[in-house]
XYZ file of C-alpha atoms in Angstrom:
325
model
C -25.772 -17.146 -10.018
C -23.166 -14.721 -8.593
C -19.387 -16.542 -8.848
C -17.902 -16.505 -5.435
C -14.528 -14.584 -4.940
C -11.838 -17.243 -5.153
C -10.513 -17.600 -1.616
C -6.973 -18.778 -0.305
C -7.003 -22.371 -0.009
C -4.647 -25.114 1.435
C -4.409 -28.099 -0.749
C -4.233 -31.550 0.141
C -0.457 -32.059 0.299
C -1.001 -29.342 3.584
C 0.665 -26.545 1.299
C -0.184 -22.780 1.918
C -1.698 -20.683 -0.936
C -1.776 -17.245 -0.355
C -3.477 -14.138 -1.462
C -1.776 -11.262 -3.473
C -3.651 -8.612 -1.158
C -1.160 -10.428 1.869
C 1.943 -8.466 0.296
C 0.137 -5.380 1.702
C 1.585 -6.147 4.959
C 5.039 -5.268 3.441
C 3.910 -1.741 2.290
C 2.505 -1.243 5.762
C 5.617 -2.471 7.601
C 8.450 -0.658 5.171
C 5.801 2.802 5.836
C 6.374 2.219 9.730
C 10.084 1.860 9.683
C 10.672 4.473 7.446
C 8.695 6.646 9.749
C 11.214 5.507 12.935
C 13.873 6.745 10.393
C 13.028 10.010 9.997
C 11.555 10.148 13.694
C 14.488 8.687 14.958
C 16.575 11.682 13.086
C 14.370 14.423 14.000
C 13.725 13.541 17.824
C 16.352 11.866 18.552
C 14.728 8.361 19.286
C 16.561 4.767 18.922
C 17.495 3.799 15.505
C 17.577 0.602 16.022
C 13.919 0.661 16.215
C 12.912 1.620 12.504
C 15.962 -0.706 11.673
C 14.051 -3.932 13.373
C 11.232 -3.176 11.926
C 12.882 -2.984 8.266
C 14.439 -6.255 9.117
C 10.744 -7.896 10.467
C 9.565 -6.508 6.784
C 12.598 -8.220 4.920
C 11.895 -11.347 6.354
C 7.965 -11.725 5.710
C 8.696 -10.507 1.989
C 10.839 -13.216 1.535
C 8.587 -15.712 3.393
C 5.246 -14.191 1.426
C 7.237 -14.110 -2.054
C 8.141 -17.950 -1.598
C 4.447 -18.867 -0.881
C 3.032 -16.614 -3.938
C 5.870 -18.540 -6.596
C 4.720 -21.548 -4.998
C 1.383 -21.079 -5.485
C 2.226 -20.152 -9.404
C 3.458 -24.171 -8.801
C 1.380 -25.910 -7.254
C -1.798 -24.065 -6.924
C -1.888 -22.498 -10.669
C -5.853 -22.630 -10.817
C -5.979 -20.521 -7.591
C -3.299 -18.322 -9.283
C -4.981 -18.140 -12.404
C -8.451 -17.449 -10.647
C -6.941 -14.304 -8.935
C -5.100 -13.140 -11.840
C -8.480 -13.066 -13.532
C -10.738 -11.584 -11.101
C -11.947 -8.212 -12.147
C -10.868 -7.314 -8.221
C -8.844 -9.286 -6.825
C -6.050 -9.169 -9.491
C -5.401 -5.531 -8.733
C -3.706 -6.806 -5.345
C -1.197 -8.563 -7.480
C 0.393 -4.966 -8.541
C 1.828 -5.554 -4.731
C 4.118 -7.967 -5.692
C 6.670 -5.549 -7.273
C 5.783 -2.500 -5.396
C 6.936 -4.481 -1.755
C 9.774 -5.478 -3.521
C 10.875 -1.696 -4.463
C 10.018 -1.189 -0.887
C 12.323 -3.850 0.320
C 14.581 -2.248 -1.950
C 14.171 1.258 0.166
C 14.885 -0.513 3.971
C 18.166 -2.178 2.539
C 19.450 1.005 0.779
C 21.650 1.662 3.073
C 23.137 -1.180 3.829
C 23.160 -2.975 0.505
C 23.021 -0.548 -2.315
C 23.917 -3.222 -4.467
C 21.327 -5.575 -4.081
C 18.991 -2.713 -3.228
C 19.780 -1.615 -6.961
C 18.732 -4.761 -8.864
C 15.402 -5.041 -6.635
C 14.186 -1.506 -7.749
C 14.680 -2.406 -11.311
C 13.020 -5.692 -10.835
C 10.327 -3.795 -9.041
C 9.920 -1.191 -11.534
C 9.181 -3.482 -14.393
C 7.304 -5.765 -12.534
C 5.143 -2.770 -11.397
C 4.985 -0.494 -14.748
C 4.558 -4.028 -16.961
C 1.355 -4.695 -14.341
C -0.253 -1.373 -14.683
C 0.243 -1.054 -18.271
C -1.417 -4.751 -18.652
C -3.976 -3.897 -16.185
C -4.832 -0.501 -17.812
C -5.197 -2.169 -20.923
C -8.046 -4.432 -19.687
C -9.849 -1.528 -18.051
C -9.628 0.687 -21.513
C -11.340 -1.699 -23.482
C -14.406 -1.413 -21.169
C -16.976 -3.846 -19.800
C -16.769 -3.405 -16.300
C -19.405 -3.553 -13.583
C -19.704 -0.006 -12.143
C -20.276 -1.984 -8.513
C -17.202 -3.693 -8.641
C -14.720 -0.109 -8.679
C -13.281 0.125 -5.749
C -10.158 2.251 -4.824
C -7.836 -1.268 -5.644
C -7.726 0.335 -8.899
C -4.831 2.422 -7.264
C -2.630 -0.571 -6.829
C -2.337 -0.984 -10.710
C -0.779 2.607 -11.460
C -0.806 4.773 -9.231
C 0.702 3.359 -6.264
C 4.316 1.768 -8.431
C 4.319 5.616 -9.924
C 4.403 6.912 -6.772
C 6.719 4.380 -5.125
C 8.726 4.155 -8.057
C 9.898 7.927 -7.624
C 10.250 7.466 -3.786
C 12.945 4.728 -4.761
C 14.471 6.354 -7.791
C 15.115 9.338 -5.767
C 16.628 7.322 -2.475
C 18.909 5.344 -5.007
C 19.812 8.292 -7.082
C 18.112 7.877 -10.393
C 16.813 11.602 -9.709
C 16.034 12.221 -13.437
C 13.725 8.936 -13.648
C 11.787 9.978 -10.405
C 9.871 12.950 -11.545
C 8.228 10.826 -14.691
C 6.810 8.175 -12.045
C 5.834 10.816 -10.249
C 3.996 11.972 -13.478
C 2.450 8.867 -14.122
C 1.403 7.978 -10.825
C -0.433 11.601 -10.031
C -2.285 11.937 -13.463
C -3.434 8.513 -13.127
C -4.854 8.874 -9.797
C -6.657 11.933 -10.696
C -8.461 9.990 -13.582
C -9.311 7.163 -11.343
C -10.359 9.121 -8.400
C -13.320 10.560 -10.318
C -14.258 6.996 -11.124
C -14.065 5.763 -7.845
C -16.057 8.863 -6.210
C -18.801 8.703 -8.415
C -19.172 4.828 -7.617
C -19.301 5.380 -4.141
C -21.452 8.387 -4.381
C -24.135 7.079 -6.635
C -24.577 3.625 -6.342
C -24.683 0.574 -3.237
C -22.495 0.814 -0.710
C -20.010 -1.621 -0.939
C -20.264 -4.820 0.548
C -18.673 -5.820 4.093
C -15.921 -7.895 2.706
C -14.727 -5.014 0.617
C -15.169 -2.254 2.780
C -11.481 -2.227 4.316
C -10.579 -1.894 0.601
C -11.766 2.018 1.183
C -8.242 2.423 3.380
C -6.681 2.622 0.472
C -8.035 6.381 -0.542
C -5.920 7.465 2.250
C -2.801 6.466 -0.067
C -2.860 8.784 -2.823
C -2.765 12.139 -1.803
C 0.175 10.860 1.295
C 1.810 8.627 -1.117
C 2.131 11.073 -3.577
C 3.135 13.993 -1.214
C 5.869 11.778 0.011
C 7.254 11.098 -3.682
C 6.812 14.966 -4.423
C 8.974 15.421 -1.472
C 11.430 13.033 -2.820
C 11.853 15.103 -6.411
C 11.866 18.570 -4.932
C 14.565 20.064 -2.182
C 14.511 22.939 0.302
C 11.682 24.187 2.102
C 7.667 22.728 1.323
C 5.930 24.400 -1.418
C 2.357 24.884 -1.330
C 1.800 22.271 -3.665
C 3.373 19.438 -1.253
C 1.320 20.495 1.555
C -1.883 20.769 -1.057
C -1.227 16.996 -0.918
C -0.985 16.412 2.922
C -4.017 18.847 3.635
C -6.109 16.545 0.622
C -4.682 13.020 2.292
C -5.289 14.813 6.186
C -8.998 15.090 4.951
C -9.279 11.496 3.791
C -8.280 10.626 7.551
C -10.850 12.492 8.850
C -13.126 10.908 6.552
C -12.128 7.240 7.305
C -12.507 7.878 10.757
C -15.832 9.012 10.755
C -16.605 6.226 8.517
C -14.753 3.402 11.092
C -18.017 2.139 12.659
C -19.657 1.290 9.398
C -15.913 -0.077 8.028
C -15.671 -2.284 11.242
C -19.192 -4.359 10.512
C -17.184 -7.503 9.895
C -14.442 -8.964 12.443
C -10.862 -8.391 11.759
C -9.087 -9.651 9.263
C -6.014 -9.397 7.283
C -7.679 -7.271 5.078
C -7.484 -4.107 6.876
C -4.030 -4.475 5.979
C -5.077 -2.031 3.457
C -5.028 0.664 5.687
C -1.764 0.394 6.663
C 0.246 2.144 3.372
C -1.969 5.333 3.594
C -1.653 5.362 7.838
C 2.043 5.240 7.319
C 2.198 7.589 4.127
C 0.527 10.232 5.959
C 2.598 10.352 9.462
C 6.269 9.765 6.852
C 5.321 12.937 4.642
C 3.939 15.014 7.851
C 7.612 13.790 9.273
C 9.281 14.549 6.002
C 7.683 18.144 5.636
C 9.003 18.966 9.213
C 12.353 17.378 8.601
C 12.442 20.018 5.321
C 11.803 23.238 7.866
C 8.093 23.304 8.464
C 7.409 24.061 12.005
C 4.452 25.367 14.238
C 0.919 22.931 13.436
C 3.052 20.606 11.339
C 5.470 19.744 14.549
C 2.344 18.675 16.599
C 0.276 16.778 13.879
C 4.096 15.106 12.918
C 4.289 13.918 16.249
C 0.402 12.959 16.600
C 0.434 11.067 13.601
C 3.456 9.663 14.272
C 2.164 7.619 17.627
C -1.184 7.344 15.389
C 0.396 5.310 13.269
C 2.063 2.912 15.563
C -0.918 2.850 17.629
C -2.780 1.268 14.312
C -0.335 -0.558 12.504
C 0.723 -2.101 15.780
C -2.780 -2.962 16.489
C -3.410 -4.743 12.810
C 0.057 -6.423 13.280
C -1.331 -7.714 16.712
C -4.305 -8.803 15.192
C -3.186 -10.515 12.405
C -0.146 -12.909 14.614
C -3.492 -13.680 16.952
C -5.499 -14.884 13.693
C -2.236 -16.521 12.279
C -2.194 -18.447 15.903
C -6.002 -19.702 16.016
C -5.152 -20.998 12.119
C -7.653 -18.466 10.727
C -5.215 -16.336 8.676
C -6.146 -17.773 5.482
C -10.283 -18.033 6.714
């Protein structure tokens, strides 16, 4: 008999257990608000927007990272049972990659406290990956259960470690996440395409999982942006034309993804929506013009449009008390 995925649970004192996968919301928010910064730089729009936004993400991070120690407390066999799960424990790599991104929205206003969270961040996220990896090299697992949350492990701290590194100053660390997190994607893309290609199609409950392609190529074009100066090179905009094509791909795909009603699972959307209007922002802010200007600016309201319609969705769950259904 198939084991049921461990779900988040309220126990009987009337305290909340969480999910990892809910720190996804943080990657989603700090990708908005760094998109208002740039926007806000290159069009002239108000700051204080991205700035709100960075403070709305401080604020749940603190909230979620008080629930998920608590749970470590006083719901350890729920903890346990995700940290096990050949799935679900990928989504605890988000722990220290929201904190490295909490570290990038107070960066400029705290550089020392910003400072400390990056290396906390860092380990947390390299220590993870390195664990995680670990498990997956010694083999065993079910080719049906590969989905693209095996980016969370590596690939995504690589990547956001040399974002942070960069912003902070630590330019000669950024380039080897950068390393790290590109040549592991490219090993686990290959994985991930030939299980979607060859056998079942993955389950409702896991489809929104499959927003998380978008990340990569964005992601990474963002970090290589963040190691490199002066004008684009063709590799950097190899990157956005490769994460541009997974957009096109997810939206052709939205009526199958959409099978099951909302829930705060398509949260994982959110870091590769974001990723790919902040790097089309970023590559206009470092002199491209012409086709980049318009898709900057389409994206740009794209990604409001969508993260602001999750967000939405996820307060009106939170209100009927099915956020944790």
């Amino acid at each position: 008999m198939r084991k049921s995925r461990p779900k988040p649970t309220v126990s009987k004192d009337y305290r909340v257990t969480i999910p990892a996968s809910f720190f996804g919301m943080i990657l989603g928010l700090a990708g908005l608000g760094s998109c208002w910064r740039v926007a806000a730089k290159l069009w002239h729009l108000p700051t204080w927007i991205g700035e709100a936004i960075m403070l709305l993400t401080i604020a749940i991070w603190l909230v979620l990272l008080l629930l998920y120690v608590g749970k470590w407390l006083w719901a350890r066999a729920d903890a346990l049972a995700e940290f096990e799960h050949p799935v679900l424990c990928c989504f605890i790599g988000l722990v220290p990659v929201s904190t490295m991104f909490v570290a990038l929205a107070i960066a400029p206003y705290f550089r020392a406290i910003a400072v400390p969270l990056f290396i906390v961040g860092t380990i947390g996220q390299l220590s993870f990956g390195v664990y995680r990896s670990g498990q997956l090299w010694m083999g065993g697992r079910k080719p049906e259960i590969i989905t693209p949350i095996l980016y969370l492990s590596t690939v995504a701290g690589s990547f956001v470690s040399a974002i942070v590194a960069s912003t902070l100053g630590f330019r000669e660390w950024a380039p080897l996440f950068f390393g790290g997190g590109l040549f592991s994607w490219l090993a686990l893309e290959s994985m991930i395409m030939q299980r979607l290609y060859l056998l079942e199609a993955l389950p409702k409950p896991l489809r929104p999982t499959l927003g998380i392609q978008l990340a990569p190529p964005v992601v990474g074009c963002v970090a290589y942006l963040s190691i490199t100066s002066g004008h684009p090179d063709a590799f950097a905009q190899f990157l956005f034309g490769y994460g541009l094509l997974q957009a096109l791909i997810l939206l052709r795909l939205l009526p199958w993804l959409f099978q099951q009603p909302f829930t705060a699972s398509y949260w994982a959307f959110t870091l590769g929506i974001a990723a790919l209007s902040l790097a089309s922002l970023r590559l206009v802010e470092r002199g491209m013009t012409g086709v980049m200007q318009e898709l900057a600016l389409l994206l740009f309201i794209g990604a409001n449009i969508a993260i602001g319609s999750i967000a939405l969705g996820t307060v009106r769950l939170l209100l009927r008390g099915k956020l944790l259904s």
